[in-house]
Coordinates of C-alpha atoms and ligand atoms in Angstrom, one line a residue:
X272 CA 239.1 123.3 262.3
X273 CA 237.0 124.5 265.2
X274 CA 234.0 124.8 262.9
X275 CA 234.4 121.2 261.6
X276 CA 234.5 119.9 265.2
X277 CA 231.2 121.6 266.0
X278 CA 229.7 120.3 262.8
X279 CA 230.6 116.7 263.8
X280 CA 229.5 117.2 267.3
X281 CA 226.1 118.5 266.1
X282 CA 225.7 115.5 263.8
X283 CA 226.6 113.1 266.6
X284 CA 224.0 114.7 268.9
X285 CA 221.3 114.4 266.2
X286 CA 222.1 110.7 265.7
X287 CA 222.0 109.9 269.4
X288 CA 218.7 111.8 270.0
X289 CA 216.9 110.2 267.1
X290 CA 218.0 106.7 268.0
X291 CA 216.5 107.4 271.4
X292 CA 213.1 108.4 269.8
X293 CA 211.1 106.9 272.7
X294 CA 210.7 109.0 275.8
X295 CA 212.2 107.7 279.1
X296 CA 208.7 107.0 280.4
X297 CA 207.9 104.9 277.3
X298 CA 211.1 103.0 277.7
X299 CA 210.2 102.3 281.4
X300 CA 206.8 101.0 280.3
X301 CA 208.4 98.8 277.6
X302 CA 210.8 97.4 280.2
X303 CA 207.9 96.9 282.6
X304 CA 206.0 94.9 279.9
X305 CA 208.8 92.3 279.8
X306 CA 207.7 91.0 283.2
X307 CA 204.1 92.2 283.3
X308 CA 202.4 90.0 280.7
X309 CA 199.9 92.1 278.8
X310 CA 197.2 90.5 276.7
X311 CA 197.8 91.1 273.0
X312 CA 194.7 93.4 272.8
X313 CA 196.7 95.9 275.0
X314 CA 200.3 95.0 274.0
X315 CA 199.6 95.4 270.3
X316 CA 199.4 99.1 270.7
X317 CA 202.5 99.6 272.9
X318 CA 204.8 100.3 270.0
X319 CA 208.5 101.1 270.4
X320 CA 208.4 103.3 267.3
X321 CA 206.1 105.9 268.9
X322 CA 207.7 109.1 270.2
X323 CA 205.6 108.9 273.4
X324 CA 203.5 106.2 275.1
X325 CA 200.7 108.7 275.6
X326 CA 198.2 107.0 273.2
X327 CA 199.0 103.5 274.4
X328 CA 196.2 101.4 275.9
X329 CA 195.9 102.0 279.6
X330 CA 198.4 104.9 279.6
X331 CA 197.6 108.6 280.4
X332 CA 200.0 111.6 280.2
X333 CA 200.1 115.2 281.4
X334 CA 200.6 118.1 279.0
X335 CA 204.3 117.5 278.8
X336 CA 203.9 113.9 277.7
X337 CA 205.0 112.4 281.1
X338 CA 203.1 109.3 282.1
X339 CA 200.8 110.1 285.0
X340 CA 198.4 107.2 285.0
X341 CA 198.5 103.5 284.2
X342 CA 195.2 101.7 284.4
X343 CA 195.1 98.0 283.4
X344 CA 192.3 96.9 285.7
X345 CA 190.5 93.6 284.9
X346 CA 192.5 93.2 281.7
X347 CA 193.8 89.6 282.1
X348 CA 197.3 90.8 282.9
X349 CA 199.6 88.2 284.2
X350 CA 203.3 88.0 285.2
X351 CA 204.9 90.3 287.9
X352 CA 205.6 94.0 288.5
X353 CA 209.3 94.7 287.7
X354 CA 211.5 97.3 289.4
X355 CA 211.1 99.6 286.3
X356 CA 207.8 100.8 287.8
X357 CA 210.0 103.1 290.0
X358 CA 211.2 105.0 286.9
X359 CA 207.7 106.5 286.2
X360 CA 208.5 109.5 288.3
X361 CA 205.3 111.4 287.5
X362 CA 202.9 108.5 288.0
X363 CA 199.9 109.6 290.0
X364 CA 197.5 106.7 289.4
X365 CA 198.4 103.1 289.2
X366 CA 195.5 100.6 288.9
X367 CA 196.3 97.0 288.2
X368 CA 193.3 95.5 290.1
X369 CA 191.4 92.3 289.1
X370 CA 194.2 90.6 287.2
X371 CA 196.4 87.5 287.7
X372 CA 199.6 89.4 288.7
X373 CA 201.8 87.4 291.0
X374 CA 205.2 87.9 292.7
X375 CA 206.2 90.6 295.1
X376 CA 205.6 94.4 295.2
X377 CA 209.1 95.8 294.1
X378 CA 210.5 98.1 296.7
X379 CA 211.2 100.6 293.9
X380 CA 207.4 101.3 293.8
X381 CA 208.3 103.6 296.7
X382 CA 210.2 105.8 294.1
X383 CA 206.9 106.9 292.5
X384 CA 206.7 109.7 294.9
X385 CA 203.8 111.5 293.1
X386 CA 201.5 108.5 293.4
X387 CA 198.1 109.4 294.8
X388 CA 196.0 106.4 294.0
X389 CA 197.4 102.8 294.1
X390 CA 195.1 99.8 293.4
X391 CA 196.7 96.3 293.3
X392 CA 193.6 94.6 294.7
X393 CA 192.3 91.2 293.6
X394 CA 195.5 89.7 292.2
X395 CA 197.9 86.9 293.3
X396 CA 200.6 89.1 294.8
X397 CA 202.5 87.7 297.8
X398 CA 205.3 88.5 300.2
X399 CA 205.4 91.4 302.5
X400 CA 204.4 95.0 301.9
X401 CA 207.7 96.9 301.4
X402 CA 208.5 99.6 303.9
X403 CA 209.5 101.9 301.0
X404 CA 205.8 102.3 300.3
X405 CA 205.9 104.7 303.3
X406 CA 207.6 107.1 300.8
X407 CA 204.3 107.5 298.9
X408 CA 203.6 110.6 300.9
X409 CA 201.0 112.0 298.5
X410 CA 198.8 108.9 298.3
X411 CA 195.2 109.2 299.4
X412 CA 194.0 105.7 298.4
X413 CA 195.8 102.4 298.9
X414 CA 194.0 99.2 297.8
X415 CA 195.9 95.9 298.4
X416 CA 192.9 93.8 299.3
X417 CA 192.4 90.1 298.2
X418 CA 196.0 89.1 297.5
X419 CA 198.3 86.9 299.5
X420 CA 200.4 89.4 301.3
X421 CA 202.0 88.2 304.6
X422 CA 204.3 89.6 307.2
X423 CA 203.6 92.7 309.2
X424 CA 202.1 96.0 308.2
X425 CA 205.1 98.3 308.0
X426 CA 204.9 101.2 310.6
X427 CA 206.0 103.6 307.8
X428 CA 203.0 102.8 305.7
X429 CA 200.7 104.6 308.0
X430 CA 202.9 107.7 308.5
X431 CA 200.8 109.6 306.0
X432 CA 198.5 112.5 306.7
X433 CA 196.8 112.3 303.3
X434 CA 195.7 108.7 303.2
X435 CA 191.9 108.6 303.2
X436 CA 191.3 105.0 302.2
X437 CA 193.3 102.0 303.2
X438 CA 192.1 98.6 302.1
X439 CA 194.3 95.7 303.3
X440 CA 191.6 93.1 303.8
X441 CA 191.7 89.5 302.6
X442 CA 195.4 88.8 303.0
X443 CA 197.6 86.9 305.5
X444 CA 199.0 89.9 307.3
X445 CA 200.2 89.2 310.8
X446 CA 201.6 91.1 313.7
X447 CA 199.9 94.1 315.2
X448 CA 198.2 97.2 313.8
X449 CA 201.0 99.8 313.9
X450 CA 200.7 102.6 316.5
X451 CA 201.4 105.0 313.6
X452 CA 197.7 104.4 312.6
X453 CA 197.1 107.6 314.5
X454 CA 199.2 109.6 312.0
X455 CA 196.6 109.1 309.3
X456 CA 194.6 112.1 310.3
X457 CA 192.7 112.3 307.0
X458 CA 191.6 108.6 307.2
X459 CA 188.0 107.8 306.3
X460 CA 188.1 104.1 305.7
X461 CA 190.4 101.4 307.3
X462 CA 189.6 97.9 306.1
X463 CA 192.0 95.3 307.6
X464 CA 189.5 92.4 308.0
X465 CA 190.3 88.8 307.0
X466 CA 193.9 88.7 308.0
X467 CA 195.8 87.3 311.0
X468 CA 196.4 90.5 312.9
X469 CA 196.9 90.2 316.6
X470 CA 197.6 92.5 319.5
X471 CA 195.5 95.5 320.5
X472 CA 193.7 98.2 318.5
X473 CA 196.1 101.1 319.3
X474 CA 194.7 103.9 321.3
X475 CA 196.2 106.3 318.7
X476 CA 193.2 105.4 316.4
X477 CA 191.4 108.1 318.3
X478 CA 193.5 110.7 316.3
X479 CA 191.8 109.5 313.1
X480 CA 188.9 111.8 313.8
X481 CA 187.6 111.7 310.2
X482 CA 187.2 107.9 310.3
X483 CA 183.9 106.5 309.1
X484 CA 184.6 102.9 308.3
X485 CA 186.5 100.6 310.6
X486 CA 186.5 96.9 309.6
X487 CA 188.5 94.6 311.9
X488 CA 186.5 91.3 311.6
X489 CA 188.1 87.9 311.3
X490 CA 191.5 88.6 312.9
X491 CA 193.0 87.7 316.3
X492 CA 192.9 91.1 317.9
X493 CA 192.7 91.2 321.6
X494 CA 192.7 93.4 324.7
X495 CA 190.2 96.0 325.5
X496 CA 188.8 98.3 322.8
X497 CA 190.3 101.8 323.3
X498 CA 188.4 104.5 325.0
X499 CA 189.7 106.9 322.4
X500 CA 187.2 105.5 319.9
X501 CA 184.8 108.1 321.5
X502 CA 186.8 110.8 319.6
X503 CA 185.8 109.4 316.3
X504 CA 182.4 111.2 316.2
X505 CA 181.6 110.4 312.6
X506 CA 182.2 106.6 312.8
X507 CA 179.5 104.9 310.7
X508 CA 180.6 101.3 310.3
X509 CA 182.4 99.5 313.0
X510 CA 182.6 95.7 312.7
X511 CA 185.0 93.7 314.9
X512 CA 183.3 90.3 314.7
X513 CA 185.4 87.2 315.4
X514 CA 188.4 88.6 317.3
X515 CA 189.4 88.1 320.9
X516 CA 188.5 91.5 322.3
X517 CA 187.9 91.5 326.1
X518 CA 186.7 94.0 328.7
X519 CA 183.7 96.2 328.6
X520 CA 182.6 98.7 325.9
X521 CA 184.7 101.6 327.1
X522 CA 183.8 104.3 324.6
X523 CA 180.6 106.2 324.1
X524 CA 178.8 108.4 321.6
X525 CA 176.6 110.7 323.7
X526 CA 175.4 113.2 321.0
X527 CA 175.0 112.9 317.3
X528 CA 176.1 109.3 317.1
X529 CA 176.5 108.4 313.4
X530 CA 176.8 104.6 313.8
X531 CA 174.9 102.6 311.2
X532 CA 176.6 99.3 311.7
X533 CA 178.0 98.3 315.1
X534 CA 179.0 94.6 315.4
X535 CA 181.2 93.0 318.0
X536 CA 179.9 89.4 317.7
X537 CA 182.2 86.5 318.7
X538 CA 184.5 88.2 321.1
X539 CA 184.8 88.2 324.9
X540 CA 183.1 91.5 325.7
X541 CA 181.6 91.7 329.1
X542 CA 179.5 94.2 331.1
X543 CA 176.3 95.8 330.0
X544 CA 174.9 96.9 326.7
X545 CA 175.5 100.7 326.8
X546 CA 172.3 102.7 326.9
X547 CA 173.9 105.5 324.9
X548 CA 173.2 103.3 321.8
X549 CA 169.8 104.9 322.0
X550 CA 171.5 108.1 320.6
X551 CA 172.5 106.3 317.5
X552 CA 169.3 106.9 315.6
X553 CA 170.8 105.9 312.2
X554 CA 171.8 102.4 313.6
X555 CA 170.7 99.7 311.2
X556 CA 172.6 96.7 312.5
X557 CA 173.5 95.9 316.1
X558 CA 175.2 92.6 316.7
X559 CA 176.8 91.4 320.0
X560 CA 176.3 87.6 319.4
X561 CA 178.4 85.3 321.5
X562 CA 180.1 87.5 324.1
X563 CA 179.7 87.7 327.9
X564 CA 177.3 90.6 328.1
X565 CA 175.1 90.7 331.2
X566 CA 172.4 92.9 332.7
X567 CA 169.3 94.1 331.0
X568 CA 168.7 95.1 327.4
X569 CA 168.4 98.9 327.6
X570 CA 164.9 100.3 326.9
X571 CA 166.6 103.0 324.7
X572 CA 167.0 100.4 321.9
X573 CA 163.4 101.2 321.3
X574 CA 164.5 104.6 320.0
X575 CA 166.3 103.1 317.0
X576 CA 163.6 103.5 314.3
X577 CA 166.0 102.4 311.5
X578 CA 167.2 99.2 313.2
X579 CA 166.8 96.1 310.9
X580 CA 169.1 93.6 312.7
X581 CA 169.2 93.2 316.5
X582 CA 171.3 90.2 317.3
X583 CA 172.2 89.7 321.0
X584 CA 172.2 85.9 321.1
X585 CA 174.6 83.8 323.3
X586 CA 175.3 86.2 326.1
X587 CA 174.1 86.3 329.8
X588 CA 171.5 89.0 329.4
X589 CA 168.8 88.9 332.0
X590 CA 165.6 90.8 332.8
X591 CA 162.6 91.3 330.5
X592 CA 162.6 91.9 326.8
X593 CA 161.9 95.6 326.7
X594 CA 158.5 96.1 325.1
X595 CA 159.9 99.3 323.5
X596 CA 161.6 97.1 320.9
X597 CA 158.3 97.0 319.2
X598 CA 158.9 100.6 318.2
X599 CA 161.7 99.5 315.9
X600 CA 159.3 99.2 313.1
X601 CA 161.9 98.3 310.4
X602 CA 163.2 95.3 312.4
X603 CA 163.6 92.2 310.3
X604 CA 165.8 90.0 312.4
X605 CA 165.4 89.8 316.2
X606 CA 167.6 87.2 317.8
X607 CA 167.9 87.1 321.6
X608 CA 168.3 83.4 322.0
X609 CA 170.6 81.7 324.6
X610 CA 170.4 84.3 327.3
X611 CA 168.6 84.4 330.6
X612 CA 165.8 86.6 329.6
X613 CA 162.6 86.4 331.7
X614 CA 159.1 87.7 331.7
X615 CA 156.7 87.4 328.9
X616 CA 157.0 87.6 325.1
X617 CA 156.0 91.3 324.3
X618 CA 153.3 92.1 321.7
X619 CA 155.4 92.5 318.5
X620 CA 152.4 93.5 316.4
X621 CA 154.2 96.7 315.3
X622 CA 157.1 94.8 313.8
X623 CA 155.5 94.7 310.4
X624 CA 158.8 93.6 308.6
X625 CA 159.8 90.9 311.1
X626 CA 161.2 87.9 309.2
X627 CA 163.1 86.1 311.9
X628 CA 162.4 85.9 315.6
X629 CA 164.6 83.7 317.8
X630 CA 163.9 83.9 321.6
X631 CA 164.9 80.2 322.3
X632 CA 166.8 79.1 325.3
X633 CA 165.7 81.7 327.7
X634 CA 163.3 81.6 330.7
X635 CA 160.3 83.3 329.2
X636 CA 156.9 82.4 330.6
X637 CA 153.3 83.2 329.7
X638 CA 151.7 82.6 326.4
X639 CA 152.6 83.3 322.8
X640 CA 151.0 86.6 321.8
X641 CA 148.3 86.1 319.2
X642 CA 149.4 88.8 316.8
X643 CA 153.0 87.6 316.4
X644 CA 152.6 87.0 312.7
X645 CA 149.9 89.7 312.1
X646 CA 151.6 91.0 308.9
X647 CA 152.5 87.7 307.4
X648 CA 156.2 88.4 307.0
X649 CA 157.5 86.0 309.6
X650 CA 159.5 83.1 308.1
X651 CA 161.3 81.7 311.1
X652 CA 160.0 81.6 314.7
X653 CA 162.0 79.8 317.4
X654 CA 160.7 79.8 321.0
X655 CA 162.3 76.5 322.0
X656 CA 163.3 75.9 325.6
X657 CA 161.4 78.4 327.5
X658 CA 158.5 78.2 330.0
X659 CA 155.7 79.2 327.8
X660 CA 152.3 77.8 328.4
X661 CA 148.8 78.1 327.1
X662 CA 147.8 77.2 323.6
X663 CA 149.4 77.9 320.2
X664 CA 147.6 80.9 318.6
X665 CA 145.3 79.9 315.8
X666 CA 146.5 82.5 313.3
X667 CA 150.1 81.4 313.8
X668 CA 149.2 77.9 312.6
X669 CA 146.5 78.6 310.1
X670 CA 147.1 82.1 308.6
X671 CA 150.9 82.7 308.8
X672 CA 151.6 81.5 305.2
X673 CA 155.1 83.1 305.2
X674 CA 156.3 80.8 308.0
X675 CA 158.9 78.3 306.9
X676 CA 160.1 77.0 310.3
X677 CA 158.3 76.9 313.6
X678 CA 160.2 75.5 316.6
X679 CA 158.3 75.4 319.9
X680 CA 159.6 72.2 321.6
X681 CA 160.6 72.1 325.3
X682 CA 157.9 74.4 326.6
X683 CA 154.6 73.8 328.4
X684 CA 152.3 74.6 325.5
X685 CA 149.0 72.8 325.2
X686 CA 146.3 72.3 322.6
X687 CA 146.6 71.1 319.0
X688 CA 148.5 72.3 316.0
X689 CA 145.4 72.1 313.7
Ligands
LIG196 C1 195.6 102.3 271.1 O1 194.2 101.9 271.2 C2 193.3 102.8 271.7 C3 192.0 102.2 271.9 O2 191.9 100.9 271.3 C4 193.3 104.0 270.8 O3 192.5 105.0 271.4 C5 194.7 104.6 270.7 O4 194.7 105.7 269.7 C6 195.7 103.5 270.2 N1 197.0 104.1 270.2 C7 197.9 103.9 269.2 C8 199.2 104.5 269.4 O5 197.6 103.4 268.2
LIG197 C1 193.4 84.1 286.2 O1 193.8 82.8 285.6 C2 192.8 81.8 285.7 C3 193.5 80.5 285.3 O2 194.2 80.7 284.1 C4 191.6 82.2 284.9 O3 190.7 81.2 285.0 C5 191.1 83.5 285.4 O4 190.0 83.9 284.5 C6 192.1 84.6 285.4 N1 191.6 85.7 286.1 C7 191.8 87.0 285.6 C8 191.1 88.0 286.4 O5 192.4 87.2 284.6
LIG198 C1 214.5 103.5 294.3 O1 214.1 102.5 295.2 C2 215.1 101.7 295.7 C3 214.4 100.6 296.6 O2 213.5 101.2 297.5 C4 216.1 102.5 296.4 O3 217.2 101.7 296.9 C5 216.7 103.6 295.5 O4 217.5 104.4 296.1 C6 215.6 104.4 294.8 N1 216.1 105.2 293.8 C7 215.8 106.5 293.6 C8 216.4 107.2 292.5 O5 215.0 107.0 294.4
LIG199 C1 205.4 84.9 303.4 O1 205.1 83.9 302.5 C2 206.3 83.4 301.8 C3 205.8 82.4 300.8 O2 204.9 83.0 299.9 C4 207.2 82.7 302.8 O3 208.4 82.3 302.2 C5 207.6 83.7 303.9 O4 208.3 83.1 305.0 C6 206.3 84.3 304.5 N1 206.6 85.3 305.5 C7 206.1 85.4 306.7 C8 206.5 86.6 307.5 O5 205.2 84.7 307.0
LIG200 C1 197.6 110.1 318.9 O1 197.1 109.6 320.1 C2 197.9 109.1 321.1 C3 197.1 108.5 322.3 O2 195.8 108.5 322.1 C4 198.9 110.2 321.5 O3 199.8 109.7 322.5 C5 199.6 110.7 320.3 O4 200.5 111.7 320.6 C6 198.7 111.1 319.2 N1 199.3 111.6 318.0 C7 199.8 110.9 317.0 C8 200.3 111.7 315.8 O5 199.7 109.7 316.9
LIG201 C1 187.4 83.8 312.4 O1 188.6 84.4 311.9 C2 189.6 83.5 311.5 C3 190.8 84.3 311.1 O2 191.4 84.9 312.3 C4 189.1 82.6 310.4 O3 190.1 81.7 310.1 C5 187.9 82.0 310.8 O4 187.3 81.3 309.7 C6 186.8 83.0 311.3 N1 185.7 82.3 311.8 C7 184.5 82.4 311.3 C8 183.4 81.7 311.9 O5 184.3 83.2 310.3
LIG202 C1 166.7 106.1 308.4 O1 166.8 105.6 307.0 C2 166.3 106.5 306.0 C3 166.3 105.7 304.7 O2 167.6 105.1 304.5 C4 167.1 107.7 306.0 O3 166.6 108.6 305.0 C5 167.0 108.4 307.4 O4 167.9 109.5 307.4 C6 167.5 107.4 308.5 N1 167.2 108.0 309.8 C7 168.2 108.3 310.6 C8 167.8 108.9 311.9 O5 169.4 108.1 310.3
LIG203 C1 180.2 80.9 321.8 O1 180.7 80.2 320.7 C2 181.5 79.1 321.1 C3 182.1 78.6 319.8 O2 181.3 78.6 318.7 C4 180.7 78.1 321.8 O3 181.5 77.1 322.3 C5 180.0 78.8 323.0 O4 179.2 77.9 323.7 C6 179.3 80.0 322.6 N1 178.8 80.8 323.8 C7 177.6 80.9 324.2 C8 177.3 81.7 325.4 O5 176.7 80.3 323.5
LIG204 C1 155.4 72.9 333.0 O1 154.4 73.0 333.9 C2 154.5 72.1 335.0 C3 153.3 72.2 335.9 O2 152.8 73.5 335.9 C4 155.8 72.4 335.7 O3 156.0 71.5 336.8 C5 157.0 72.3 334.8 O4 158.2 72.7 335.4 C6 156.8 73.2 333.6 N1 157.8 73.0 332.6 C7 158.5 73.9 332.1 C8 159.5 73.5 331.0 O5 158.4 75.1 332.3
LIG205 C1 150.5 79.5 332.6 O1 151.3 79.5 333.8 C2 151.0 80.5 334.7 C3 152.0 80.4 335.9 O2 153.3 80.5 335.4 C4 149.6 80.3 335.2 O3 149.2 81.3 336.2 C5 148.6 80.3 334.0 O4 147.3 79.9 334.5 C6 149.1 79.3 333.0 N1 148.3 79.4 331.8 C7 147.8 78.4 331.2 C8 146.9 78.8 330.0 O5 148.0 77.3 331.5

């Protein structure tokens, strides 16, 4: 009797386990594919009769047939991400970028606690970023850029010491940058540009000592930039264009400055251009257009031998244009217009790559230097509204074939154009 019972039990067990042929990860993926609309080229291969999903298009497994990666980037996927995603307990890599996926991020995504790399960029996702994503404690890369996420950045999201890359740009995120930003001590890149973020840049950012890329442009951030930025010695790219930052530039990089791009254009920054910028020998782009900067342009700018863009237009800078600028031999764009610069136009004969020179709307006097287009690279020259006199140099008119626009009106120039 006992033997018969065990016999039946065994048979029952066999029947149940074979009818459940597909692994639990495979079942989760099949459930996921009910809301996530896969193109037939991918879906054709996701067969319920397989024992594991490990050979399915886009799916990767570990040695024990657990799904560790799902990569469906740029595959014309539509629909939305269902809560079943949270059942993929071993998932390390989830890449769904460049598709037409809409709807919300399900909070269950936070259950994929092994996730290291998450890329949902360039889709049609909306709603807020769920706070449960703060549970993804192992993640090192988070890409949510170019979607339509709104609401605030959850404080929890940044409580992660392994996150190295955070790309949230190109959404409609509002509210402030959480103070917990300082807990991302491994952070290398923080891209939050093109959102509606407001409030200050938290001083805790100074704890992100490995940060190299900080993109804040096109938001509504305000207040003074934090002094603690001085702690981020390896900062290479810092662009805060088109915000409402006020106050002076309170941080400094005295030694081994690594800045390559430093742009604060279209803010309300006042005070002087810091002379420590001369330590930033790798600087390629310096832009402070449309602020309230005053004082002189520091001579130390002339030490920046890799500088290609120097854009200081629309401030209240005074004093002479430092002749040392002609040491910046790679300079292509030099725009100092709409300031109160005085003195003469320096000899720029060394600037053998110069394409665009705008010194308009200043109080420069003296004559136009004869060699201003000596290397025939100049395309745009604007000296409008100064106090220049003397004649227009012959070679500028006759030999500067590269020149496309020449604006000299509102000066005291004499002689003819021919
Ligand atoms: C699914 O397609 C991929 C590539 O097209 C192939 O490598 C894989 O073996 C296929 N899997 C199954 C289960 O047929
Ligand atoms: C998204 O859908 C639009 C309209 O159907 C289509 O033109 C576009 O190619 C799709 N984009 C992607 C990445 O699948
Ligand atoms: C999965 O995520 C949801 C939403 O965040 C949560 O309520 C639930 O407890 C989680 N389940 C497990 C098993 O972790
Ligand atoms: C986010 O957008 C949705 C519509 O997509 C809207 O219903 C919701 O109120 C918005 N939330 C916030 C905080 O703006
Ligand atoms: C980060 O920096 C702030 C101020 O700069 C400090 O008060 C805080 O304790 C630091 N630590 C963390 C983990 O944010
Ligand atoms: C400045 O940023 C806002 C978003 O805060 C954006 O709407 C606007 O177009 C930007 N202005 C320019 C000139 O790019
Ligand atoms: C200047 O640029 C060149 C070429 O990109 C690079 O090799 C060099 O290291 C740069 N100089 C400095 C001081 O960064
Ligand atoms: C800065 O830009 C604003 C808006 O474009 C403009 O009204 C203002 O005159 C500019 N400031 C200077 C100093 O040119
Ligand atoms: C041009 O020169 C005349 C006479 O020297 C002077 O009165 C006038 O202010 C000058 N104009 C400009 C724009 O500097
Ligand atoms: C230009 O103006 C200065 C005074 O500002 C004068 O000394 C000089 O002679 C003028 N040069 C010419 C060529 O008119």
